[in-house]
Tab-separated table of C-alpha atoms in Angstrom:
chain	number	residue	atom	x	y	z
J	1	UNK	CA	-101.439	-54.570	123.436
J	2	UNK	CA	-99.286	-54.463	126.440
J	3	UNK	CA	-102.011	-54.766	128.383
J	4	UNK	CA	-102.851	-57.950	126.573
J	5	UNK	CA	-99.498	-59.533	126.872
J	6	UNK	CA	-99.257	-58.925	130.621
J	7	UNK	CA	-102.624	-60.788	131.438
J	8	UNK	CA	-101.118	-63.699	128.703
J	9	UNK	CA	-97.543	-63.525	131.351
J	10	UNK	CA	-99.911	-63.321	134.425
J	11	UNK	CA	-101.912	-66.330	133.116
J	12	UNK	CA	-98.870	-68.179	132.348
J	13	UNK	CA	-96.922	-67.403	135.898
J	14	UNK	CA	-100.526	-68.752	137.236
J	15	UNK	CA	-100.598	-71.652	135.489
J	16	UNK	CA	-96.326	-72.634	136.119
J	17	UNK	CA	-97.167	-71.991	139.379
J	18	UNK	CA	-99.931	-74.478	139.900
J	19	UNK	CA	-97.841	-77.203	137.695
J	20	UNK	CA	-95.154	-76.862	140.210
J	21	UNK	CA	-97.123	-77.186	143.311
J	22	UNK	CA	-98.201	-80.504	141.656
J	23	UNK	CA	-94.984	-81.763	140.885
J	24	UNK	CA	-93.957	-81.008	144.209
J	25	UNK	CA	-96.734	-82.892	145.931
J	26	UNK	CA	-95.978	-85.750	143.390
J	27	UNK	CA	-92.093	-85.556	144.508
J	28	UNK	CA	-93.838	-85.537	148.369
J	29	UNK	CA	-95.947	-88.634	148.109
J	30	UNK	CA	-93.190	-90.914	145.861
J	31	UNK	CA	-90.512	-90.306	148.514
J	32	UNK	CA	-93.037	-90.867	151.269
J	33	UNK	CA	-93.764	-94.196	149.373
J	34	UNK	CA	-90.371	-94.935	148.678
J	35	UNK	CA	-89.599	-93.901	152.427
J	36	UNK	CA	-92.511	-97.150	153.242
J	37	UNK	CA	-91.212	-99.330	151.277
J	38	UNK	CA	-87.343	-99.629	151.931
J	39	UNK	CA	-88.850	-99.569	155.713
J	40	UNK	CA	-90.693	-102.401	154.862
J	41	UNK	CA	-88.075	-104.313	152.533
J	42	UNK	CA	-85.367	-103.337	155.777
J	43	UNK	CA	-87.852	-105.280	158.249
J	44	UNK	CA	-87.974	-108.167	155.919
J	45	UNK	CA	-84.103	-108.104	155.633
J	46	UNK	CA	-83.859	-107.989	159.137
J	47	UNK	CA	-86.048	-111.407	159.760
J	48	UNK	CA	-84.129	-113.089	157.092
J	49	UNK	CA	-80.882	-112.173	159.151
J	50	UNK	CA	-82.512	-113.681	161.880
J	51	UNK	CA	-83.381	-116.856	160.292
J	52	UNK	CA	-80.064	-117.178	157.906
J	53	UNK	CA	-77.479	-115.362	160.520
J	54	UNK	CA	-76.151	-113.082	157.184
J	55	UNK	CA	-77.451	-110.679	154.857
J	56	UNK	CA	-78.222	-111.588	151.402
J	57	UNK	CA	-77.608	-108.241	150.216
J	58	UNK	CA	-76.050	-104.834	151.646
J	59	UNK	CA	-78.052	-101.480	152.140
J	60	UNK	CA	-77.284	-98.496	150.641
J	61	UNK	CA	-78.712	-94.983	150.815
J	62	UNK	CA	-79.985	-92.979	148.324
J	63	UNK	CA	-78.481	-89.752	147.000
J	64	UNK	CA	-81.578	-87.991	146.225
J	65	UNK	CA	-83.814	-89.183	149.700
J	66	UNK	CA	-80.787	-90.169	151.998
J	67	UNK	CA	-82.769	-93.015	152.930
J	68	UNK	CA	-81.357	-96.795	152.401
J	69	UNK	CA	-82.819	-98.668	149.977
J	70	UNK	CA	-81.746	-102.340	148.578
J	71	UNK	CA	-79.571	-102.617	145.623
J	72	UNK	CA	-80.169	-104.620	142.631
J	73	UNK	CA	-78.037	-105.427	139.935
J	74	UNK	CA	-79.161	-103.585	137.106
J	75	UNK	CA	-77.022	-101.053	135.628
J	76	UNK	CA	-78.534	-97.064	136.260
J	77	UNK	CA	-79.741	-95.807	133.139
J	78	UNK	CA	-79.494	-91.912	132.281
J	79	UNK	CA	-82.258	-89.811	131.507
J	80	UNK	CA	-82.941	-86.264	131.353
J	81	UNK	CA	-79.247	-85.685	132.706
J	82	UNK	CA	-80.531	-87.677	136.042
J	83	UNK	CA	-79.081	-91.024	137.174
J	84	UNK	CA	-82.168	-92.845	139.239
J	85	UNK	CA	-82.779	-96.435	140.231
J	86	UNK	CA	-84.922	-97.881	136.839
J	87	UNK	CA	-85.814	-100.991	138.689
J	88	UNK	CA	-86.227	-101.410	142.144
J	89	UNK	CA	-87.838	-105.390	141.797
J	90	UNK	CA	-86.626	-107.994	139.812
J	91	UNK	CA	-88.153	-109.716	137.380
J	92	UNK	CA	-89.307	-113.366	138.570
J	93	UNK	CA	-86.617	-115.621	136.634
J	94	UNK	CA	-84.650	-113.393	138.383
J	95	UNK	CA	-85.924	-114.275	142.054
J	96	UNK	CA	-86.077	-117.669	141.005
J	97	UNK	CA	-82.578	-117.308	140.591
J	98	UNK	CA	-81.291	-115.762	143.517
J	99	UNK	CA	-83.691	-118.428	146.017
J	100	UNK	CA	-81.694	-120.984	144.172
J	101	UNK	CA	-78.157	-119.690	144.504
J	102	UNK	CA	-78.672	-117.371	147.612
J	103	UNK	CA	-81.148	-118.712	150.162
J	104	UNK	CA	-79.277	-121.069	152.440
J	105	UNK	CA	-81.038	-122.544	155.502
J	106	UNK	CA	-78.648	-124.332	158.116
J	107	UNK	CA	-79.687	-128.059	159.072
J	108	UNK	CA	-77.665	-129.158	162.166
J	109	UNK	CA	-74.825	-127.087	161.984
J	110	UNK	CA	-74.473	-127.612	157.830
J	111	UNK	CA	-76.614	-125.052	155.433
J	112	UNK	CA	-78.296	-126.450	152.374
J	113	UNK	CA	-79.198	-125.481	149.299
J	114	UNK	CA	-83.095	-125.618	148.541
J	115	UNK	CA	-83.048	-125.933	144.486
J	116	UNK	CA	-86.202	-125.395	143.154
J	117	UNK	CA	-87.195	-128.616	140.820
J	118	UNK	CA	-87.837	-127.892	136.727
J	119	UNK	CA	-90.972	-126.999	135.754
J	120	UNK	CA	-92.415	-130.497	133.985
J	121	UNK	CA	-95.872	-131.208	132.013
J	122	UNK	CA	-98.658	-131.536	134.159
J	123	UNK	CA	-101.110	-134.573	133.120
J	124	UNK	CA	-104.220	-132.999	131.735
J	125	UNK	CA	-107.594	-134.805	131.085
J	126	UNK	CA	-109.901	-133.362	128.818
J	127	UNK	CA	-112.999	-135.829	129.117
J	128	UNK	CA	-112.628	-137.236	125.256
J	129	UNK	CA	-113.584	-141.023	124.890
J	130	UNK	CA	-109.754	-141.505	123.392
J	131	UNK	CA	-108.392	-140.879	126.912
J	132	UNK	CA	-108.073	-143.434	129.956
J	133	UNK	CA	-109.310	-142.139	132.833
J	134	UNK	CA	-107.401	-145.244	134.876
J	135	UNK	CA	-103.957	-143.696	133.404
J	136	UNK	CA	-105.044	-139.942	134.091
J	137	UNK	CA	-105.978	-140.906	137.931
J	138	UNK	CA	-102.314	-142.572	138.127
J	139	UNK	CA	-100.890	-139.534	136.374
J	140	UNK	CA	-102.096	-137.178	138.222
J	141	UNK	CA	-100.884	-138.932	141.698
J	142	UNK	CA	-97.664	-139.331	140.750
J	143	UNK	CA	-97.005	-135.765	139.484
J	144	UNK	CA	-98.629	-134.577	142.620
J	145	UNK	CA	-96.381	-136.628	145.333
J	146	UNK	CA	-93.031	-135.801	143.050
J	147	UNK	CA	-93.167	-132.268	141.896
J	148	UNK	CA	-95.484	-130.544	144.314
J	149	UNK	CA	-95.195	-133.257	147.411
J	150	UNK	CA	-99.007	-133.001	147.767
J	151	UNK	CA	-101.262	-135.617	150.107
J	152	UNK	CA	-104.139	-137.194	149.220
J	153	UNK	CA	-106.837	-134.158	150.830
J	154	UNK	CA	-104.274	-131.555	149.218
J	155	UNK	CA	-104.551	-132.921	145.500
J	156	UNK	CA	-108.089	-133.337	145.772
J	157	UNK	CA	-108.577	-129.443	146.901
J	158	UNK	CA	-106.339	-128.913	143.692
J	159	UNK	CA	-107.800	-131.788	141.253
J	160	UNK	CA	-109.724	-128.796	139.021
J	161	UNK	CA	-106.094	-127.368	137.879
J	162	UNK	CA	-105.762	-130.713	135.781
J	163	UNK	CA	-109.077	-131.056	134.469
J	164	UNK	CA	-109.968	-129.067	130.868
J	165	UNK	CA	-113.104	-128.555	128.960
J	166	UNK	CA	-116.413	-131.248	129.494
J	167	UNK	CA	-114.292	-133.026	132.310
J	168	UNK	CA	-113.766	-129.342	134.449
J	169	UNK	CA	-117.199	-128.799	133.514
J	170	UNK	CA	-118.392	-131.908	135.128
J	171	UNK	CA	-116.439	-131.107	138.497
J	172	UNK	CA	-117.661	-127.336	138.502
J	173	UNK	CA	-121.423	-128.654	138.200
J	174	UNK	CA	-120.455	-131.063	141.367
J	175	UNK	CA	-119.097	-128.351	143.170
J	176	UNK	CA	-122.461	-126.082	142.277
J	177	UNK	CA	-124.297	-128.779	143.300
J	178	UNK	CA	-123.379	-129.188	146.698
J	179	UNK	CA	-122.092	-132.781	145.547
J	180	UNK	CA	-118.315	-132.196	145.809
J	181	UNK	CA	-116.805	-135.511	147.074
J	182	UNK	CA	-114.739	-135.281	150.354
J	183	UNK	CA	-112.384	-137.763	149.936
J	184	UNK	CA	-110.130	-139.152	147.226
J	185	UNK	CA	-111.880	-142.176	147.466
J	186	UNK	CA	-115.287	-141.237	146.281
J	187	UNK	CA	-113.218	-138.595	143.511
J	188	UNK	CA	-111.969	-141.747	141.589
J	189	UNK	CA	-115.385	-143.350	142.233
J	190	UNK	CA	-117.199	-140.570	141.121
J	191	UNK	CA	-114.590	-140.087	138.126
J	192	UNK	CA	-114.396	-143.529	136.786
J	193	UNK	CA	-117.934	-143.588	136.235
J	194	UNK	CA	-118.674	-140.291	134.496
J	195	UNK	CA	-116.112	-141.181	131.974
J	196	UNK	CA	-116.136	-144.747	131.607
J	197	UNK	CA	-118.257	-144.913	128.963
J	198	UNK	CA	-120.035	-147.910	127.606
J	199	UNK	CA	-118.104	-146.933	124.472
J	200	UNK	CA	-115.485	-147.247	125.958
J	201	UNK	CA	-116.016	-150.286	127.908
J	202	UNK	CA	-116.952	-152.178	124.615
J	203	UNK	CA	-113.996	-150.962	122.880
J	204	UNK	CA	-111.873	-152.393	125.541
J	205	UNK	CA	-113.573	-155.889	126.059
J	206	UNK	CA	-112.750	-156.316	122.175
J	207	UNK	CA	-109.447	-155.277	122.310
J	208	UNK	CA	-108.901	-157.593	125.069
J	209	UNK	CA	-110.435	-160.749	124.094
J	210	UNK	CA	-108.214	-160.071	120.228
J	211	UNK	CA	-105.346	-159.389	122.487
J	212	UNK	CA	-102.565	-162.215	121.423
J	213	UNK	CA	-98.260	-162.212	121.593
J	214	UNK	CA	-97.557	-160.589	118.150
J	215	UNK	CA	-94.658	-162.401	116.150
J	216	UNK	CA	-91.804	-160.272	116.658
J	217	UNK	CA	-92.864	-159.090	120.274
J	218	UNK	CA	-90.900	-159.973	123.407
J	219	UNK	CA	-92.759	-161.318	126.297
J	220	UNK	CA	-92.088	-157.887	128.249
J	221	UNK	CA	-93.561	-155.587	125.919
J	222	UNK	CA	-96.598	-157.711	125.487
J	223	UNK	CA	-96.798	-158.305	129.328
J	224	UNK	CA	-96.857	-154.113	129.506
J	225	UNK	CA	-99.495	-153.777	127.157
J	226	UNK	CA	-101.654	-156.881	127.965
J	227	UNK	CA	-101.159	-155.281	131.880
J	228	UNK	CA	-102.566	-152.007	130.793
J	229	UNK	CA	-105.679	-153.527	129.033
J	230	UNK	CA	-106.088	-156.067	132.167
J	231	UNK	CA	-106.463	-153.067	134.713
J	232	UNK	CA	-109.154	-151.713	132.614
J	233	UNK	CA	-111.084	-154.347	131.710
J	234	UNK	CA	-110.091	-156.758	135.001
J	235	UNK	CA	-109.945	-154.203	138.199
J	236	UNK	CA	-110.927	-156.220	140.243
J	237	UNK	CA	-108.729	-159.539	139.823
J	238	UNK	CA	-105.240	-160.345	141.055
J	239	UNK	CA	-102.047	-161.536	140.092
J	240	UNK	CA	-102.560	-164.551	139.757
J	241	UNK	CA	-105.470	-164.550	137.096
J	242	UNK	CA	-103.077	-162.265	135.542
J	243	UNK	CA	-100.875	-164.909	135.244
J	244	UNK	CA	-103.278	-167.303	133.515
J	245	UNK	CA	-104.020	-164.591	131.062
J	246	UNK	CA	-100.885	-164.348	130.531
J	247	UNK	CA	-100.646	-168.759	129.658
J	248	UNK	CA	-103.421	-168.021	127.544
J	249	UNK	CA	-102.354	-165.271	125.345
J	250	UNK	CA	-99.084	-165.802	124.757
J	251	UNK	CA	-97.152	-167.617	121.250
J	252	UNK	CA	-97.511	-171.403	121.142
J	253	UNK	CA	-93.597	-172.136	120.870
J	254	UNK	CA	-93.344	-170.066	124.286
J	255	UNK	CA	-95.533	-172.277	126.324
J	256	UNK	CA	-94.383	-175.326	125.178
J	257	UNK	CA	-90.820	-174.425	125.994
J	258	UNK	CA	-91.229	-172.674	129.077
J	259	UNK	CA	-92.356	-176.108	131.414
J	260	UNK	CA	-93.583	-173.796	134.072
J	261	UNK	CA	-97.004	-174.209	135.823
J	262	UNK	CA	-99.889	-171.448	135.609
J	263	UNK	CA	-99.375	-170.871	139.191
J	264	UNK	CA	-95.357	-170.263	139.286
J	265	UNK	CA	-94.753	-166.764	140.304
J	266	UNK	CA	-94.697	-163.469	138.012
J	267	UNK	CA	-90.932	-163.236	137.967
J	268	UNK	CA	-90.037	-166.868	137.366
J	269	UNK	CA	-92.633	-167.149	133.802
J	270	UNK	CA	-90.734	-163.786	132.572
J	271	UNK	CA	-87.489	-165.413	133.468
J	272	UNK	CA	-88.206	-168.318	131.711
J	273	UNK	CA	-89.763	-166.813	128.692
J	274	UNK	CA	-86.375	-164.594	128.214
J	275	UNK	CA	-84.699	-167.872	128.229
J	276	UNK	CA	-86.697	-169.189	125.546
J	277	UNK	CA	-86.825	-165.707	123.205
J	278	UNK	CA	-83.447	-166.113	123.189
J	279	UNK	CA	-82.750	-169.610	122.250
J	280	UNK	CA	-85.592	-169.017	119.875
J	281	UNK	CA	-83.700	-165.945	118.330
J	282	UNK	CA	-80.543	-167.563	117.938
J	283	UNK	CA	-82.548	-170.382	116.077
J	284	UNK	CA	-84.015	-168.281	113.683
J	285	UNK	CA	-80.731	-167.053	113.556
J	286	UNK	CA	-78.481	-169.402	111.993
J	287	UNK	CA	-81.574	-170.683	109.705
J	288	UNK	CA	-81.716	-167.334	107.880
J	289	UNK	CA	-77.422	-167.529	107.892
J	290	UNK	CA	-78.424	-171.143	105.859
J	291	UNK	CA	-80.583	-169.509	103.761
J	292	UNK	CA	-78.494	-166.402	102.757
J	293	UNK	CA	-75.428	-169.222	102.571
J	294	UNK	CA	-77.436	-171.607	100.290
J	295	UNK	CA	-78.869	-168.332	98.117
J	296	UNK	CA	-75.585	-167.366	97.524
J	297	UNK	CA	-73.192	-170.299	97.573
J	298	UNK	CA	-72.379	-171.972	93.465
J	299	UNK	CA	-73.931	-174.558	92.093
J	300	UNK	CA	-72.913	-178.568	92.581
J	301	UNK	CA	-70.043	-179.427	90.006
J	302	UNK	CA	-72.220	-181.892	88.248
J	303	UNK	CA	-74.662	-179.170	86.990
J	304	UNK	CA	-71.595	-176.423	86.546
J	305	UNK	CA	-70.186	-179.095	84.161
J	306	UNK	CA	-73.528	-179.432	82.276
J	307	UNK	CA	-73.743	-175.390	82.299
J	308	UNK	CA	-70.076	-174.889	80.682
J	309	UNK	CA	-70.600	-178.382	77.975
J	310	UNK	CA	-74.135	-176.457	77.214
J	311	UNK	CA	-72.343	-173.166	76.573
J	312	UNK	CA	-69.711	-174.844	74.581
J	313	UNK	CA	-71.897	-176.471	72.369
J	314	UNK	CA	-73.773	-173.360	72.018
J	315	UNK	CA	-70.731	-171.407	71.283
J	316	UNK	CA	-70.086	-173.773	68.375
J	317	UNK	CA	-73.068	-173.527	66.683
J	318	UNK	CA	-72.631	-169.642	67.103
J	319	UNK	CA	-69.572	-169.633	65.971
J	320	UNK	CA	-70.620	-172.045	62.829
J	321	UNK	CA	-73.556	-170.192	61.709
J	322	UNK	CA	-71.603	-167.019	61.616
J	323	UNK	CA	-68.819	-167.877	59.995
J	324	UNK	CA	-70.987	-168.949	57.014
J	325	UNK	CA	-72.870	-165.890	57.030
J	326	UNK	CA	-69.708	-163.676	57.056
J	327	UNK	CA	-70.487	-162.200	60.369
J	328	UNK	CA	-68.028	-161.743	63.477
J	329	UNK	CA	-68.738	-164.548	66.075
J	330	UNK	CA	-69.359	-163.381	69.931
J	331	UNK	CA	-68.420	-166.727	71.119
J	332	UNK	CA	-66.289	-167.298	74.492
J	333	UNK	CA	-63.333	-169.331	72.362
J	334	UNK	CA	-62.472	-166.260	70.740
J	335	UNK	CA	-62.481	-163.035	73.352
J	336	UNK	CA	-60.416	-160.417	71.417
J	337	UNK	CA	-62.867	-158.700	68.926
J	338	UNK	CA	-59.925	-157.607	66.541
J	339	UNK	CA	-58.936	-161.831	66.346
J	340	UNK	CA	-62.860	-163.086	65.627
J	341	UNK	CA	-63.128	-161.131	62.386
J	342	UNK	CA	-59.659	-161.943	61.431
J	343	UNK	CA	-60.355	-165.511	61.401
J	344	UNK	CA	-63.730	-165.244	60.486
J	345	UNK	CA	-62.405	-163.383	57.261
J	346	UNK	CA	-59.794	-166.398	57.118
J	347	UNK	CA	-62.400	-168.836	57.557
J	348	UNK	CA	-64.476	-167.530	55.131
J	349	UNK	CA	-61.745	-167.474	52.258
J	350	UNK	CA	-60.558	-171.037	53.069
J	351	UNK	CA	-63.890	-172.002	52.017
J	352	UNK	CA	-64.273	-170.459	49.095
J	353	UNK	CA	-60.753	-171.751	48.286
J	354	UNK	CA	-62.390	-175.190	48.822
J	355	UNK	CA	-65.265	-174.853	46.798
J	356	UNK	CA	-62.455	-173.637	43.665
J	357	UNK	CA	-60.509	-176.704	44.495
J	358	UNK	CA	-63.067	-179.314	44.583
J	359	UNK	CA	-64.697	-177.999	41.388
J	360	UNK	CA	-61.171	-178.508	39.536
J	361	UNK	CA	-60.719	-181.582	41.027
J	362	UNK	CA	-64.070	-182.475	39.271
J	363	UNK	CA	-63.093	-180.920	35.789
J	364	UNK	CA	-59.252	-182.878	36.217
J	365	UNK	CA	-60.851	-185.854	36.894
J	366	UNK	CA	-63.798	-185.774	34.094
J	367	UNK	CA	-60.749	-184.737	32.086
J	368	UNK	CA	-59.035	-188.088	32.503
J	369	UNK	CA	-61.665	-190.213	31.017
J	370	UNK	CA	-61.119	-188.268	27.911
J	371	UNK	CA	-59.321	-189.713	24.862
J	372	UNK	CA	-57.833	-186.551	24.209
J	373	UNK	CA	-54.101	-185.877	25.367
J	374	UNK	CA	-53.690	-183.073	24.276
J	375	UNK	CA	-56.875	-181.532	25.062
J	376	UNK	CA	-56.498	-182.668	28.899
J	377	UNK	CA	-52.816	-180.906	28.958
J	378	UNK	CA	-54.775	-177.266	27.682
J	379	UNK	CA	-57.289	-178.054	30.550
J	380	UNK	CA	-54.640	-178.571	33.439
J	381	UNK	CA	-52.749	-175.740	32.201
J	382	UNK	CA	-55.810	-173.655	32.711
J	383	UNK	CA	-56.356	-175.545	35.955
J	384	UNK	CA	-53.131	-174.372	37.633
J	385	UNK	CA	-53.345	-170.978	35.813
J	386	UNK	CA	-56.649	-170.471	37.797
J	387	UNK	CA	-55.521	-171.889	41.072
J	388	UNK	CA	-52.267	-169.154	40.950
J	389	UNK	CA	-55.153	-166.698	40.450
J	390	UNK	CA	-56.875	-167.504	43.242
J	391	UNK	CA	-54.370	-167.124	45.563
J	392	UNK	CA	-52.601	-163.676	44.482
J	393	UNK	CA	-56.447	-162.860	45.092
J	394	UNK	CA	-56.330	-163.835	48.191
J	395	UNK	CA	-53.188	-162.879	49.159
J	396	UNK	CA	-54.244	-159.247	48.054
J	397	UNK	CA	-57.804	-158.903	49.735
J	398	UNK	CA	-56.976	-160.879	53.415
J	399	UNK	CA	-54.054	-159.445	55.644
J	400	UNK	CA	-51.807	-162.153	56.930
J	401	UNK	CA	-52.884	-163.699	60.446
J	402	UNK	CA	-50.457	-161.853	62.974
J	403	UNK	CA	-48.132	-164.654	65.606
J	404	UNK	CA	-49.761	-163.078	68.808
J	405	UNK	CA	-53.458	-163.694	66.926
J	406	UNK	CA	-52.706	-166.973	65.932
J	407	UNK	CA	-51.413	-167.933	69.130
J	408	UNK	CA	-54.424	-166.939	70.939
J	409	UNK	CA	-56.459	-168.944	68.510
J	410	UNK	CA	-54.468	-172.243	69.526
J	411	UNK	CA	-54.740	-171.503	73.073
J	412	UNK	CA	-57.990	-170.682	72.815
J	413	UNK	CA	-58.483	-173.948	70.608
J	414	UNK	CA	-56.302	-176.036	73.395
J	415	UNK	CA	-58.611	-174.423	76.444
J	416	UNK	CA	-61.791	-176.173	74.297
J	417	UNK	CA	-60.000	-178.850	73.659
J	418	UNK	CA	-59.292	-179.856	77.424
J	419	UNK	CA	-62.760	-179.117	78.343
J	420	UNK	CA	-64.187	-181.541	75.808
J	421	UNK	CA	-61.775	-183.822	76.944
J	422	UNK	CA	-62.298	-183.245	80.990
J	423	UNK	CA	-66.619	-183.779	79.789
J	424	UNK	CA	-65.913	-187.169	77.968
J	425	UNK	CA	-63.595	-188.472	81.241
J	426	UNK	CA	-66.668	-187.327	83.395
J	427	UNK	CA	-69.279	-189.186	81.441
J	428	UNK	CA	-70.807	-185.849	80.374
């Protein structure tokens, strides 16, 4: 056994021994790598001294090497008990950074900032029949001259970086082919017809020919998009035909207004066309004020008249029929509710009151063409006997008409009255 456990101790001394031989040849070759590189990274610091006349950032040495080595400005991180550099590059929005705040080139005596522009969306052309190839071309020039300040040889080395799917597949089969054009020239050549498609073309000479000023479209928005189908369809005519397509295409009321010639210059027709828009415009203007004025204003006082004698008259026959049917009257003579079935309970009772009297009067006067004296006093005896009757009856079933109700009812009555009045003076 104790045999045993000493081979198990020599096999383990064996293999810590190896392990740290390794580590120490590991330790070797990192410090003779980190020994290269800060000799390196010192070089470049020295040429950039030369160049800027200062140091961008100070040295300082390492602890565990004693070597110098360039500081960052990430915080040290401890592991395993050990505090050690975690990061001896910086990321790239981090270099970014410090070329824009840090480099500083002098330019006659006065150092300059060199900001590096914002990253913006390159123009992309995919080959589709949907896309214009005359747009892409323009595109792609302008991006090139203001973001990357490229020549006309320089963006056509670059040209593939734009190009995506069957349109980079077209310019890799040129390039296989020995057919790679050498100048920009023959590129746009080349380019406009591979995808200018008859499609295309046909598409455009239709849209061109129905190509008219719409209705609410100013002349400059019409100009930009009858421009953009003219370079398409028309490349090869000038500024003046442009101009006469321009006569042509625009609204009626503009070119009668306008008293320019087809050959007066670009400028002056636009000119002159704002000056009629807006004339137009304020036109248009004041007839839709008329309009909304007219809509809303109140009718002529001949047919307001005719309106409130109508209503009157229909009020009356309202007012009639109810009042013999016992209902309450929605009429405008009468606008309290609590007052209309007051007096259409009044009205009601007055009428039956009538119907009592008249039929006495009948019986008093049938009485005196009787012989009978004596007979005719019984009968008006009964007469006024019934009449007193009537009228506790009355008294008892209708409550008496209150001042405030029956003054409402007279003015009321006196308002109807002066209409009727102010109708006949009118000849209504």
């Amino acid at each position: 056994m104790s045999e045993r456990m000493g081979s198990i101790q020599a096999l383990t001394m064996s293999r810590f021994d190896e392990t740290r031989g390794k580590y120490e040849e590991s330790k070797r070759q990192w410090c003779r790598i980190n020994t290269e590189m800060n000799t390196n990274m010192n070089y470049i610091m020295d040429k950039l001294d030369n160049i800027t006349g200062s140091r961008i950032t100070p040295r300082n040495t390492n602890h565990n090497c004693g070597r110098p080595f360039q500081t960052t400005t990430h915080i040290p991180i401890s592991r395993s008990g050990h505090t050690f550099q975690t990061n001896l590059y910086p990321t790239e929005t981090q270099v970014v950074q410090e070329k824009i705040a840090q480099n500083v080139f002098p330019l006659n005596g006065v150092k300059h900032s060199i900001i590096l522009p914002p990253s913006s969306a390159a123009p992309e052309f995919h080959g589709k029949h949907s896309e214009s190839p005359t747009q892409f071309l323009i595109r792609v020039q302008e991006y090139a001259e203001s973001v990357h300040a490229w020549d006309r040889p320089t963006l056509l080395n670059g040209i593939s970086q734009f190009l995506r799917d069957s349109a980079l597949e077209w310019y890799c089969q040129l390039r296989i082919s020995n057919r790679r054009p050498q100048t920009w020239t023959e590129f746009t050549d080349l380019f406009m017809a591979q995808f200018n498609s008859p499609i295309r073309k046909a598409k455009q000479e239709q849209e061109w020919h129905e190509c008219r000023q719409n209705e609410n479209e100013t002349i400059n928005e019409f100009l930009i998009r009858l421009r953009a189908l003219w370079t398409e369809v028309k490349p090869k005519e000038t500024e003046a035909e442009l101009i006469r397509h321009l006569f042509c295409k625009m609204r009626n009321e503009l070119i009668g207004r306008i008293g320019l010639t087809r050959w007066a210059s670009h400028d002056d027709i636009i000119i002159e066309a704002q000056k009629v828009e807006e004339i137009l415009y304020c036109h248009n203007k004041e007839q839709r004020r008329a309009a909304y004025m007219k809509q809303i204003a109140p009718q002529d006082d001949t047919s307001y008249h005719n309106t409130r004698l109508n209503n009157d008259n229909i009020n009356q026959v309202a007012f009639a029929q109810t009042s013999k049917r016992g209902e309450p009257t929605k009429s405008r003579t009468l606008p309290l509710q609590g007052i209309m079935n007051d007096a259409d309970k009044h009205s009601e009772l007055c009428e039956v009151i009538d119907k009592k009297s008249r039929l006495h009067r009948q019986i008093f006067v049938y009485l005196l063409s009787t012989d009978s004296e004596e007979r005719r006093s019984r009968l008006d005896q009964s007469v006024i006997q019934r009449q007193n009757e009537d009228q506790r009856e009355i008294k008892n079933i209708m409550p008496p008409i209150k001042r405030e109700q029956e003054t409402s009812c007279d003015q009321q009555s006196k308002v109807t009255t002066d209409l009727d009045e102010e109708c006949d003076a009118n000849g209504f």
